Short mmCIF file of C-alpha atoms in Angstrom, two decimals:
data_model
loop_
_atom_site.label_atom_id
_atom_site.label_comp_id
_atom_site.label_asym_id
_atom_site.label_seq_id
_atom_site.Cartn_x
_atom_site.Cartn_y
_atom_site.Cartn_z
CA UNK A 211 21.95 -23.38 9.42
CA UNK A 212 20.28 -21.09 11.40
CA UNK A 213 18.73 -17.51 9.88
CA UNK A 214 18.35 -15.94 12.46
CA UNK A 215 21.26 -13.62 14.25
CA UNK A 216 18.69 -13.67 17.42
CA UNK A 217 19.08 -17.40 18.41
CA UNK A 218 22.89 -17.06 19.05
CA UNK A 219 23.15 -16.78 22.44
CA UNK A 220 27.13 -15.75 23.96
CA UNK A 221 25.74 -14.53 27.39
CA UNK A 222 22.88 -15.65 29.88
CA UNK A 223 21.89 -13.39 32.91
CA UNK A 224 19.55 -14.31 35.64
CA UNK A 225 17.50 -11.42 36.74
CA UNK A 226 15.66 -13.54 39.56
CA UNK A 227 12.72 -12.24 38.75
CA UNK A 228 13.17 -10.30 35.72
CA UNK A 229 13.48 -13.53 32.83
CA UNK A 230 16.81 -13.65 30.85
CA UNK A 231 19.02 -11.57 29.64
CA UNK A 232 20.08 -13.10 27.01
CA UNK A 233 22.86 -11.56 25.03
CA UNK A 234 22.55 -12.70 21.29
CA UNK A 235 24.55 -11.74 18.23
CA UNK A 236 22.20 -9.22 16.96
CA UNK A 237 23.12 -6.88 20.07
CA UNK A 238 26.41 -7.57 20.21
CA UNK A 239 26.98 -6.44 16.61
CA UNK A 240 25.05 -3.86 17.07
CA UNK A 241 26.67 -2.16 19.85
CA UNK A 242 30.34 -3.03 18.45
CA UNK A 243 29.06 -1.29 15.16
CA UNK A 244 27.88 1.80 17.15
CA UNK A 245 30.91 1.68 19.19
CA UNK A 246 32.84 1.47 16.48
CA UNK A 247 31.03 4.52 14.69
CA UNK A 248 31.16 6.40 17.79
CA UNK A 249 35.03 6.68 18.44
CA UNK A 250 35.96 6.86 15.47
CA UNK A 251 33.87 9.72 14.74
CA UNK A 252 35.47 11.09 18.38
CA UNK A 253 39.15 10.11 17.35
CA UNK A 254 38.74 11.80 14.33
CA UNK A 255 36.77 15.41 14.58
CA UNK A 256 39.06 15.29 18.38
CA UNK A 257 41.56 17.66 16.28
CA UNK A 258 40.17 19.47 13.45
CA UNK A 259 42.30 21.62 11.15
CA UNK A 260 40.95 24.01 8.81
CA UNK A 261 43.87 24.61 7.34
CA UNK A 262 45.07 23.49 4.05
CA UNK A 263 46.52 20.02 5.52
CA UNK A 264 44.24 17.35 7.16
CA UNK A 265 44.45 14.14 8.66
CA UNK A 266 42.64 11.73 5.39
CA UNK A 267 40.28 10.67 8.31
CA UNK A 268 38.78 14.20 8.40
CA UNK A 269 39.07 14.34 4.78
CA UNK A 270 36.46 11.00 4.30
CA UNK A 271 34.57 12.20 6.81
CA UNK A 272 34.17 15.50 5.05
CA UNK A 273 33.30 13.59 2.09
CA UNK A 274 30.42 11.65 3.74
CA UNK A 275 28.71 14.29 5.18
CA UNK A 276 28.99 17.17 1.79
CA UNK A 277 28.11 13.50 -0.26
CA UNK A 278 25.26 12.93 2.32
CA UNK A 279 24.53 16.86 2.15
CA UNK A 280 24.11 17.04 -1.48
CA UNK A 281 21.87 14.01 -2.15
CA UNK A 282 19.85 15.03 0.63
CA UNK A 283 19.40 19.07 -1.01
CA UNK A 284 19.06 16.85 -4.37
CA UNK A 285 15.39 15.20 -2.74
CA UNK A 286 14.20 17.30 -1.04
CA UNK A 287 14.47 20.65 -2.50
CA UNK A 288 14.78 21.63 1.53
CA UNK A 289 18.13 22.57 3.34
CA UNK A 290 19.78 19.50 4.58
CA UNK A 291 20.02 21.34 8.04
CA UNK A 292 18.34 19.24 10.16
CA UNK A 293 17.42 16.44 8.69
CA UNK A 294 20.92 15.05 8.32
CA UNK A 295 22.15 14.85 11.41
CA UNK A 296 19.01 11.17 11.60
CA UNK A 297 19.55 10.30 7.61
CA UNK A 298 22.81 10.00 7.38
CA UNK A 299 22.76 8.61 11.33
CA UNK A 300 20.49 5.55 8.66
CA UNK A 301 23.08 5.70 6.50
CA UNK A 302 26.13 5.25 8.41
CA UNK A 303 24.93 3.07 10.31
CA UNK A 304 23.14 0.40 7.52
CA UNK A 305 25.98 0.31 6.01
CA UNK A 306 29.08 0.23 8.41
CA UNK A 307 27.24 -2.76 9.88
CA UNK A 308 26.41 -4.35 5.72
CA UNK A 309 30.42 -3.43 5.05
CA UNK A 310 31.55 -5.47 8.11
CA UNK A 311 29.90 -8.44 5.93
CA UNK A 312 33.91 -9.24 4.95
CA UNK A 313 35.25 -9.92 8.50
CA UNK A 314 34.83 -13.86 9.26
CA UNK A 315 32.54 -14.59 12.25
CA UNK A 316 30.34 -11.51 11.72
CA UNK A 317 27.07 -11.15 11.75
CA UNK A 318 25.34 -7.95 9.99
CA UNK A 319 22.83 -7.31 12.62
CA UNK A 320 20.81 -6.43 9.79
CA UNK A 321 20.10 -9.99 8.55
CA UNK A 322 17.88 -9.66 11.74
CA UNK A 323 13.54 -8.67 11.21
CA UNK A 324 14.14 -7.56 14.88
CA UNK A 325 16.39 -4.65 14.04
CA UNK A 326 15.59 -3.22 10.89
CA UNK A 327 12.09 -3.22 12.71
CA UNK A 328 13.32 -0.81 15.11
CA UNK A 329 14.82 0.81 11.85
CA UNK A 330 11.73 1.66 10.58
CA UNK A 331 9.18 1.97 13.51
CA UNK A 332 12.19 4.87 13.90
CA UNK A 333 11.05 5.96 10.18
CA UNK A 334 7.18 6.04 11.11
CA UNK A 335 7.85 8.25 14.61
CA UNK A 336 10.04 10.81 12.72
CA UNK A 337 7.50 11.85 9.80
CA UNK A 338 5.14 13.26 12.12
CA UNK A 339 7.68 14.31 13.97
CA UNK A 340 9.63 16.20 11.45
CA UNK A 341 5.51 16.86 10.04
CA UNK A 342 4.60 18.75 12.25
CA UNK A 343 7.66 20.37 13.51
CA UNK A 344 7.58 22.07 9.53
CA UNK A 345 3.64 22.57 9.10
CA UNK A 346 2.27 22.24 12.42
CA UNK A 347 -0.02 19.24 13.49
CA UNK A 348 -3.28 20.82 11.79
CA UNK A 349 -0.87 21.54 8.29
CA UNK A 350 -0.31 18.00 9.00
CA UNK A 351 -3.42 15.61 9.87
CA UNK A 352 -4.48 17.53 6.97
CA UNK A 353 -2.42 16.17 4.46
CA UNK A 354 -4.22 12.65 5.72
CA UNK A 355 -7.50 14.07 3.60
CA UNK A 356 -6.36 15.29 0.28
CA UNK A 357 -7.44 14.36 -2.07
CA UNK A 358 -10.76 13.74 -0.10
CA UNK A 359 -11.53 12.38 3.45
CA UNK A 360 -12.90 9.11 1.55
CA UNK A 361 -8.60 8.99 1.06
CA UNK A 362 -8.61 8.83 5.26
CA UNK A 363 -7.59 5.29 5.24
CA UNK A 364 -5.90 4.03 2.52
CA UNK A 365 -3.62 7.23 3.81
CA UNK A 366 -3.50 5.22 7.17
CA UNK A 367 -3.18 1.59 5.33
CA UNK A 368 -0.50 3.34 3.39
CA UNK A 369 1.80 4.73 5.91
CA UNK A 370 1.92 1.07 7.65
CA UNK A 371 2.27 -0.82 4.64
CA UNK A 372 5.42 0.60 3.63
CA UNK A 373 7.10 1.34 7.14
CA UNK A 374 7.04 -2.85 7.13
CA UNK A 375 7.99 -2.73 3.35
CA UNK A 376 11.15 -1.43 4.65
CA UNK A 377 12.20 -3.63 7.14
CA UNK A 378 11.44 -6.31 4.74
CA UNK A 379 13.15 -5.19 2.51
CA UNK A 380 16.34 -4.28 3.66
CA UNK A 381 16.06 -7.74 6.15
CA UNK A 382 15.05 -10.01 3.26
CA UNK A 383 18.16 -8.50 1.45
CA UNK A 384 20.80 -8.80 3.87
CA UNK A 385 19.47 -12.11 4.80
CA UNK A 386 19.60 -13.66 1.24
CA UNK A 387 23.03 -12.43 1.58
CA UNK A 388 24.34 -14.49 4.12
CA UNK A 389 21.94 -17.25 3.29
CA UNK A 390 22.92 -17.36 -0.42
CA UNK A 391 27.21 -17.50 0.41
CA UNK A 392 25.86 -20.42 2.76
CA UNK A 393 24.46 -22.88 0.53
CA UNK A 394 27.22 -22.23 -1.80
CA UNK A 395 29.98 -23.33 0.45
CA UNK A 396 28.17 -25.89 1.15
CA UNK A 397 28.18 -26.83 -2.54
CA UNK A 398 30.71 -25.06 -4.37
CA UNK A 399 33.57 -24.24 -1.57
CA UNK A 400 35.87 -21.09 -1.43
CA UNK A 401 35.80 -19.17 -4.90
CA UNK A 402 32.59 -18.56 -5.92
CA UNK A 403 31.33 -17.68 -2.08
CA UNK A 404 33.75 -14.92 -2.31
CA UNK A 405 32.25 -13.33 -5.36
CA UNK A 406 29.06 -13.25 -3.49
CA UNK A 407 30.68 -11.83 -0.66
CA UNK A 408 31.56 -9.41 -3.11
CA UNK A 409 28.25 -9.02 -4.42
CA UNK A 410 27.22 -9.17 -1.40
CA UNK A 411 29.13 -5.52 -0.37
CA UNK A 412 27.75 -3.52 -3.13
CA UNK A 413 23.45 -4.76 -2.90
CA UNK A 414 24.83 -4.11 1.18
CA UNK A 415 25.68 -0.86 0.38
CA UNK A 416 23.10 -0.13 -2.08
CA UNK A 417 20.83 -1.32 0.40
CA UNK A 418 21.56 1.68 2.79
CA UNK A 419 21.56 4.03 0.16
CA UNK A 420 18.07 2.93 -0.72
CA UNK A 421 17.14 2.53 2.96
CA UNK A 422 18.49 7.05 3.94
CA UNK A 423 16.87 7.87 0.50
CA UNK A 424 13.31 6.54 1.62
CA UNK A 425 13.29 7.54 4.87
CA UNK A 426 14.09 11.28 3.49
CA UNK A 427 11.22 11.14 0.78
CA UNK A 428 9.11 9.81 3.11
CA UNK A 429 9.91 12.73 5.14
CA UNK A 430 10.39 15.20 3.05
CA UNK A 431 6.67 14.81 2.03
CA UNK A 432 5.77 15.38 4.99
CA UNK A 433 7.40 18.31 4.92
CA UNK A 434 6.06 19.68 1.72
CA UNK A 435 4.37 22.19 2.00
CA UNK A 436 2.40 22.39 -1.50
CA UNK A 437 2.35 18.42 -2.07
CA UNK A 438 2.33 16.75 -5.64
CA UNK A 439 3.85 20.35 -7.06
CA UNK A 440 6.90 19.17 -7.34
CA UNK A 441 8.10 15.97 -7.56
CA UNK A 442 7.25 13.47 -5.13
CA UNK A 443 7.61 9.88 -4.92
CA UNK A 444 7.28 6.88 -2.66
CA UNK A 445 4.80 4.40 -3.68
CA UNK A 446 3.30 6.17 -5.86
CA UNK A 447 6.61 7.95 -7.53
CA UNK A 448 7.60 4.38 -9.36
CA UNK A 449 3.99 4.84 -11.29
CA UNK A 450 3.64 8.51 -12.03
CA UNK A 451 7.08 7.96 -12.87
CA UNK A 452 6.13 5.06 -15.55
CA UNK A 453 3.27 6.24 -16.37
CA UNK A 454 5.13 10.00 -17.81
CA UNK A 455 7.86 8.15 -19.42
CA UNK A 456 4.97 6.25 -21.10
CA UNK A 457 3.40 8.98 -22.43
CA UNK A 458 6.54 10.02 -23.45
CA UNK A 459 7.21 7.03 -25.86
CA UNK A 460 3.76 6.75 -26.94
CA UNK B 40 1.64 -40.92 3.88
CA UNK B 41 1.99 -38.77 7.44
CA UNK B 42 0.98 -35.60 8.73
CA UNK B 43 4.22 -35.00 9.10
CA UNK B 44 5.59 -36.30 5.49
CA UNK B 45 2.59 -34.42 3.40
CA UNK B 46 3.81 -30.79 5.76
CA UNK B 47 7.13 -31.52 4.34
CA UNK B 48 6.32 -32.06 0.70
CA UNK B 49 3.89 -29.73 0.53
CA UNK B 50 6.46 -26.97 2.49
CA UNK B 51 9.06 -27.33 0.10
CA UNK B 52 7.05 -27.27 -3.38
CA UNK B 53 5.15 -24.59 -2.65
CA UNK B 54 8.79 -22.87 -1.73
CA UNK B 55 10.26 -23.60 -5.37
CA UNK B 56 6.23 -22.41 -6.32
CA UNK B 57 7.03 -19.62 -4.24
CA UNK B 58 10.36 -18.20 -5.30
CA UNK B 59 10.13 -19.55 -9.31
CA UNK B 60 6.47 -17.16 -9.81
CA UNK B 61 7.60 -14.56 -6.91
CA UNK B 62 10.78 -13.62 -9.46
CA UNK B 63 9.17 -13.53 -12.26
CA UNK B 64 7.24 -10.36 -12.37
CA UNK B 65 9.85 -8.45 -10.79
CA UNK B 66 12.72 -9.26 -13.26
CA UNK B 67 9.95 -8.24 -16.44
CA UNK B 68 9.32 -4.98 -14.46
CA UNK B 69 13.51 -4.49 -13.68
CA UNK B 70 13.90 -5.36 -17.35
CA UNK B 71 11.92 -2.78 -18.30
CA UNK B 72 12.59 -0.32 -15.76
CA UNK B 73 16.34 -0.21 -16.75
CA UNK B 74 15.73 -0.40 -20.24
CA UNK B 75 13.30 2.67 -20.32
CA UNK B 76 16.16 4.38 -18.35
CA UNK B 77 19.12 3.69 -20.64
CA UNK B 78 17.20 4.88 -23.00
CA UNK B 79 16.38 8.07 -21.76
CA UNK B 80 20.32 8.47 -20.05
CA UNK B 81 20.55 8.06 -23.71
CA UNK B 82 18.64 11.24 -24.65
CA UNK B 83 19.38 13.11 -21.97
CA UNK B 84 22.88 12.68 -20.74
CA UNK B 85 23.02 15.73 -19.02
CA UNK B 86 20.17 14.76 -16.33
CA UNK B 87 22.27 10.68 -15.83
CA UNK B 88 22.47 11.41 -12.51
CA UNK B 89 18.66 12.24 -11.72
CA UNK B 90 17.86 9.12 -14.03
CA UNK B 91 20.04 6.95 -11.86
CA UNK B 92 19.42 7.97 -8.56
CA UNK B 93 15.74 7.95 -9.39
CA UNK B 94 16.26 4.26 -11.45
CA UNK B 95 17.61 2.86 -7.90
CA UNK B 96 15.32 3.61 -6.31
CA UNK B 97 12.31 2.70 -8.48
CA UNK B 98 14.94 -0.63 -8.92
CA UNK B 99 14.73 -1.22 -5.43
CA UNK B 100 10.52 -0.52 -4.86
CA UNK B 101 10.46 -3.45 -7.69
CA UNK B 102 12.55 -6.20 -6.48
CA UNK B 103 10.82 -6.30 -2.78
CA UNK B 104 8.69 -7.90 -4.10
CA UNK B 105 10.65 -10.89 -5.10
CA UNK B 106 12.68 -10.16 -2.52
CA UNK B 107 9.26 -10.34 0.25
CA UNK B 108 8.10 -13.85 -1.91
CA UNK B 109 12.16 -14.99 -1.04
CA UNK B 110 11.51 -14.77 3.01
CA UNK B 111 8.03 -17.10 2.71
CA UNK B 112 9.82 -19.19 0.90
CA UNK B 113 12.25 -19.14 3.11
CA UNK B 114 9.93 -19.00 5.86
CA UNK B 115 8.55 -22.08 4.23
CA UNK B 116 12.05 -24.23 4.55
CA UNK B 117 13.92 -23.17 8.21
CA UNK B 118 11.42 -21.57 10.63
CA UNK B 119 8.09 -23.69 8.74
CA UNK B 120 5.32 -22.97 12.01
CA UNK B 121 3.55 -25.24 10.46
CA UNK B 122 6.72 -28.60 10.81
CA UNK B 123 7.34 -26.85 14.03
CA UNK B 124 3.40 -27.80 15.68
CA UNK B 125 3.16 -30.81 13.90
CA UNK B 126 6.74 -32.20 15.53
CA UNK B 127 4.69 -30.92 19.19
CA UNK B 128 1.74 -31.95 18.80
CA UNK B 129 3.62 -36.08 18.06
CA UNK B 130 6.15 -35.77 20.76
CA UNK B 131 3.84 -34.96 23.05
#
């Protein structure tokens, strides 16, 4: 059993001195998901109507975009305008590539560590870009010195470790789904793998939601003017949440 | 016992131990989180949306510790670097 879709190679091109170009399952299915998203959205938005009658596909897209806008507004307490393209794309891409898992022969590209690392690096780069655009370079860099300059190394370590956690979380969840299905097929075929696939649909969607939410939370914590004033989230959020609930129940 | 046999035995035992011990803590944590969230929703049903959203994010963060352990045990079983190195040295 191969747990890494990078190792399933479909074509090989020999490019002379430049080495070999492998088209593996990860690349192929990533481009497939991208093609479905781009062509589908283009076809749907080709004829948009603003009247009472609209196609059901337009309805689907409107529900999706509006849902993401409300979520971003709730999460960051800012207008979703400029965050929607990035965070929404992350959500839609991960969700579709996880949901297609029910198609036979398809390997989700998110079950490869390469894909999830690329997505996590996108988030790592997007945080300073949005932060600098919103608050200026000095305003953004000053966040690293809070609450005291002594915390500078820990802030930098936190930045790196949360990126790694983001990548491994998505990879581990999706990969564990495929591994468990493969093991179950060899132990108890036909019925139980289907149940696990249904569960995989749920966890796939939840993981896409969580990836997008965490990306938004990281961006929001970099762009917010007064850190710590409103509810801050991220790894610290869990501990503060636990603490406040504990205080309440004492 | 040969080197290869020793590496295989230690890897298999440690893979089982990793996932067994590593899933204990997150299991307790998730149970506690879910119980607290249920109590909070029962107290304030109006805030159910916010609580559920924070609950999902917290659960994912707690669960990621177990997922790390799972990844490590999968590496130990399916992509063990020590096993590959020992095989290479035995072959070459």
